[in-house]
Tab-separated table of C-alpha atoms in Angstrom:
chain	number	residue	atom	x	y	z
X	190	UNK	CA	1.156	-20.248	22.775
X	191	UNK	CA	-1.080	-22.916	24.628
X	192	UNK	CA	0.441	-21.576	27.845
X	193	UNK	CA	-0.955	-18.606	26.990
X	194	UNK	CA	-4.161	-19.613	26.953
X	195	UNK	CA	-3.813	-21.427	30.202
X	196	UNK	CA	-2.185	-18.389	31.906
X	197	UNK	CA	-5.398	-16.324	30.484
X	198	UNK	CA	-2.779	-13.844	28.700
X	199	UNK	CA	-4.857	-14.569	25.167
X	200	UNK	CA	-8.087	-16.265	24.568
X	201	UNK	CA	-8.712	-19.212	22.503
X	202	UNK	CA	-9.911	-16.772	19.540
X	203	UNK	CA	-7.078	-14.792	19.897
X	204	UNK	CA	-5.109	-18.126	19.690
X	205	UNK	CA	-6.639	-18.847	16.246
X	206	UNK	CA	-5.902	-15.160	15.221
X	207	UNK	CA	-1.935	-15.454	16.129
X	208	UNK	CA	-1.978	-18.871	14.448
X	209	UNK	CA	-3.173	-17.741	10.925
X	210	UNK	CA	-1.018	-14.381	11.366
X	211	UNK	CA	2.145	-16.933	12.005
X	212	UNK	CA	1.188	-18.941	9.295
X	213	UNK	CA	1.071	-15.786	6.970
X	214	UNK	CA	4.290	-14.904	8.077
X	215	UNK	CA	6.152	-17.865	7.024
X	216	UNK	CA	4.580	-18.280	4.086
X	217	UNK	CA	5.823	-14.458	3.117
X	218	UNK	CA	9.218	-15.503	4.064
X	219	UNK	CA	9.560	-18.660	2.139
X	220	UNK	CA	9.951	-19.834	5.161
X	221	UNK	CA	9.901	-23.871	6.364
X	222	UNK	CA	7.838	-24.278	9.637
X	223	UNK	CA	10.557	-25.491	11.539
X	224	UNK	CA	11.236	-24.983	15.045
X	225	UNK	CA	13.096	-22.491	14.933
X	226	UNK	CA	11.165	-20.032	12.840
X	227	UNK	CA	8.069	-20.641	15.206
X	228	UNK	CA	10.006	-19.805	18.435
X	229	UNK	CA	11.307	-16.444	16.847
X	230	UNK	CA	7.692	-15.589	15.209
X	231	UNK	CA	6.112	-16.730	18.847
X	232	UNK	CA	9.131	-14.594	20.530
X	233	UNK	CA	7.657	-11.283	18.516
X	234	UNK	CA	4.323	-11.807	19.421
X	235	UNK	CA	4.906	-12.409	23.030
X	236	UNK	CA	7.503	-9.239	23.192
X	237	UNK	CA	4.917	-7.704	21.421
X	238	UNK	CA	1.960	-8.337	23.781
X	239	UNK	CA	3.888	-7.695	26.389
X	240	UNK	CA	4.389	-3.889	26.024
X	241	UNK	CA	0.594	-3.683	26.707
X	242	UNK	CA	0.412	-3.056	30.344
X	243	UNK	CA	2.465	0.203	29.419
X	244	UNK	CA	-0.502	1.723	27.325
X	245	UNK	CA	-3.605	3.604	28.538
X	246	UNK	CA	-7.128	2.093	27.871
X	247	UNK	CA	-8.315	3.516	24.458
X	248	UNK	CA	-4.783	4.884	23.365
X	249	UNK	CA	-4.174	6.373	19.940
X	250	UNK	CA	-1.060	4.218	19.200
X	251	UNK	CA	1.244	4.985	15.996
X	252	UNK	CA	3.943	1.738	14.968
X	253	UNK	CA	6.511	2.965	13.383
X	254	UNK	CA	8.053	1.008	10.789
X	255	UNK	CA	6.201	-1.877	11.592
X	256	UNK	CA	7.728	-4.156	9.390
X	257	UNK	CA	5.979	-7.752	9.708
X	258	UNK	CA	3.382	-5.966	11.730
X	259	UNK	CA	5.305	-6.476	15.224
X	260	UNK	CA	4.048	-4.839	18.071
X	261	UNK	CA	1.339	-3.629	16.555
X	262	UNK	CA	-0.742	-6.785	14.980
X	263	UNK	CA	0.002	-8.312	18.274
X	264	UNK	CA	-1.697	-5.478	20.193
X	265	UNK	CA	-4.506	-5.024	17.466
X	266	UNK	CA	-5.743	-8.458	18.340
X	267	UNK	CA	-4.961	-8.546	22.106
X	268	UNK	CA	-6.637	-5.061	22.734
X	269	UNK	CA	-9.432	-3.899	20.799
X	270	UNK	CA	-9.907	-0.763	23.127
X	271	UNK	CA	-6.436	0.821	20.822
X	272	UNK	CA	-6.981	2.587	17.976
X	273	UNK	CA	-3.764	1.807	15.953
X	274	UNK	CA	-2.128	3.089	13.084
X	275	UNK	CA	1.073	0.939	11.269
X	276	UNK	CA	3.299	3.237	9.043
X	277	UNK	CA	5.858	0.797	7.178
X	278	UNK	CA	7.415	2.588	4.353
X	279	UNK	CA	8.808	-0.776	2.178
X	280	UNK	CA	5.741	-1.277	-0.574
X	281	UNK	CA	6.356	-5.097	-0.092
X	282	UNK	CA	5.623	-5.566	4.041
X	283	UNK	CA	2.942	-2.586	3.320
X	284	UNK	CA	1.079	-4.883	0.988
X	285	UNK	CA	1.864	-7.747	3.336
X	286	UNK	CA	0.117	-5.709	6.299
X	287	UNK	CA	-2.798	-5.260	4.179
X	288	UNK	CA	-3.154	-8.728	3.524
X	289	UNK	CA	-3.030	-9.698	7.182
X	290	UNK	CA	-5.492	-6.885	8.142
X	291	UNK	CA	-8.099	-8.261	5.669
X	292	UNK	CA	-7.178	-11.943	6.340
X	293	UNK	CA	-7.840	-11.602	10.507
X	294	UNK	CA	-10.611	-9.008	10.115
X	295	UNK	CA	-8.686	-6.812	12.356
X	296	UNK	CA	-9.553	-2.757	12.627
X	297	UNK	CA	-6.466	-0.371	12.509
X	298	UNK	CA	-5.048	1.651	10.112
X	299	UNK	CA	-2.107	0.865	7.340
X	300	UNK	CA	-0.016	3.611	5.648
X	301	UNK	CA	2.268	3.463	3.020
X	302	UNK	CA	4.950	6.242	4.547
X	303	UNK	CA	8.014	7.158	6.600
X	304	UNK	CA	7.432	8.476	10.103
X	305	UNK	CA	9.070	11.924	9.104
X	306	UNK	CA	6.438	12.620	5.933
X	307	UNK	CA	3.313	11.658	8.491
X	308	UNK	CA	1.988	14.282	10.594
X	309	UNK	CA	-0.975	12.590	12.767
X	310	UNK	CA	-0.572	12.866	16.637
X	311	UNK	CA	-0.590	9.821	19.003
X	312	UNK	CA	-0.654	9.358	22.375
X	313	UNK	CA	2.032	6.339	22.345
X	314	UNK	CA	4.298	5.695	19.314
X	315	UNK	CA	5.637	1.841	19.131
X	316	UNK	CA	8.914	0.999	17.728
X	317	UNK	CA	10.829	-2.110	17.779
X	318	UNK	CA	14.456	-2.833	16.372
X	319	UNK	CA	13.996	0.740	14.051
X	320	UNK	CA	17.727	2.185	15.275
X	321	UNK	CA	18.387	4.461	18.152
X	322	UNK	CA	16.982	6.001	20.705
X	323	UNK	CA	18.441	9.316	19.566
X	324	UNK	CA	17.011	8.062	15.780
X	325	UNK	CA	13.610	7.431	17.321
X	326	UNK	CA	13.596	11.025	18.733
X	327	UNK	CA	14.220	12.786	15.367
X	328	UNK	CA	11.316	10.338	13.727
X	329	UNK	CA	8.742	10.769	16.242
X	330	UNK	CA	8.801	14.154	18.518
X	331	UNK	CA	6.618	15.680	15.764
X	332	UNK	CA	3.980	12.702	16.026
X	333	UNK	CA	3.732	12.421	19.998
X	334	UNK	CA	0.941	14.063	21.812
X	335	UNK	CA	1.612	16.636	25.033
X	336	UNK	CA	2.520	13.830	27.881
X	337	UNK	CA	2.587	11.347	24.990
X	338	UNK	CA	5.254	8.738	25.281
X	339	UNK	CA	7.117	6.248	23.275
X	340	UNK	CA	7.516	2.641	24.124
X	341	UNK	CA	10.847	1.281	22.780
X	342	UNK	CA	12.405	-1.923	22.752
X	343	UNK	CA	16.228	-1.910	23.524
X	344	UNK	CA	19.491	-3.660	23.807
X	345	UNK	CA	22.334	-3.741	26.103
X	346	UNK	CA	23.352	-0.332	24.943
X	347	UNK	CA	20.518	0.987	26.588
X	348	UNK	CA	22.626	3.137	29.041
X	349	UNK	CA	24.597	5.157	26.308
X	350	UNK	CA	21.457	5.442	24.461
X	351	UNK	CA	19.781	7.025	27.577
X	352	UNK	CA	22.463	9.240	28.104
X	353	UNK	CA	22.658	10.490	24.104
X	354	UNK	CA	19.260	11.684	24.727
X	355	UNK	CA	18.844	12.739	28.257
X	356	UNK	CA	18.423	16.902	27.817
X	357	UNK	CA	15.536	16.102	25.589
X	358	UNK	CA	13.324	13.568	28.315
X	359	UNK	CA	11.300	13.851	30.731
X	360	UNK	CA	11.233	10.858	32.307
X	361	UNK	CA	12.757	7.215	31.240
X	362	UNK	CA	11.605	3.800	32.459
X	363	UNK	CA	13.572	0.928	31.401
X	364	UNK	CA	12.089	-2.389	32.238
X	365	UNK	CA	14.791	-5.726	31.756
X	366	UNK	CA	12.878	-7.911	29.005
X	367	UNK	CA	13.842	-11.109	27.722
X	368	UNK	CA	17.505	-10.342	26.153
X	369	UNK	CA	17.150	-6.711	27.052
X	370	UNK	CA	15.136	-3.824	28.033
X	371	UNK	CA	11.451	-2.194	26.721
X	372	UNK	CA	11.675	1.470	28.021
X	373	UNK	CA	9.012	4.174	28.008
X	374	UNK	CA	9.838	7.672	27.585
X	375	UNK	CA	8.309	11.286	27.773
X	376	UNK	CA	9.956	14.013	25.677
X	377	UNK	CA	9.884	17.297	26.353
């Protein structure tokens, strides 16, 4: 995370931010601080942060089943322009989102739902490690915007995914990441 600093990817408030988010993290899990569990919590943020040069300035941005918050605590304190709304069903990481929203004074919203009972529109919808592409379609086409689009983190199955869906895009961009690919799609 120091390199990141260095680099000028996050400033040295930003820095403090991701350091009391990680800390909350492992203390949710149980977790030791060893090694390991800080290179897979700095992993998410940085996979997280990463996705940000795919979203418009001032973007209404939807993460679906956010989970631990990851990508969207990441983005919430790496780009203030976003207006962003988590939706994480499970009453336990909800209350832990809450917690971590209050904690890091950070402003976007929390709900306590599943992507198919929430009807809000947004111009990008987030998901990472939330099941198919093909899934991901059936969740979100009712929340996405005209000429919305939905960042997505993938595997190595990305191909057969692509193709499961392909009558229903518009246009796919696949970019390799780390251990596999973060692609951007427009439905129809």
């Amino acid at each position: 995370m120091q390199n990141a600093i260095k680099s000028g990817l996050i400033d040295k408030t930003q820095f403090s931010l991701f350091r009391i988010y990680e800390k909350m993290i492992l203390e949710s899990r149980k977790t030791l601080a060893s090694c390991s569990a800080r290179k897979r919590i700095l992993r998410d943020v940085l996979d997280s942060i990463s996705i940000s040069e795919f979203i418009p300035q001032n973007a209404i941005v939807c993460d679906v089943g956010s989970g631990m918050g990851f990508p969207g605590i990441p983005l919430a304190i790496v780009r203030r322009d976003l207006r962003i709304d988590l939706l994480e069903p499970n009453p336990r990481k909800y209350e832990f989102l809450r917690k971590v929203k209050s904690k890091l004074n950070l402003d976007f919203g929390i709900y306590r739902v599943s992507a198919c009972d929430w009807h809000k529109r947004y111009q990008v919808i987030i998901a990472r490690r939330l099941g198919s592409l093909q899934k991901l379609y059936k969740l979100t086409e009712h929340l996405v915007t005209n000429h919305g689009k939905l960042i997505a983190f993938r595997g190595t199955n990305l191909a057969l995914e692509l193709r499961q869906v392909r009558a229903k895009l518009i246009k796919a961009h696949p970019r390799k990441h780390f251990n596999g690919y973060i692609v951007e799609l427009q439905w129809q």
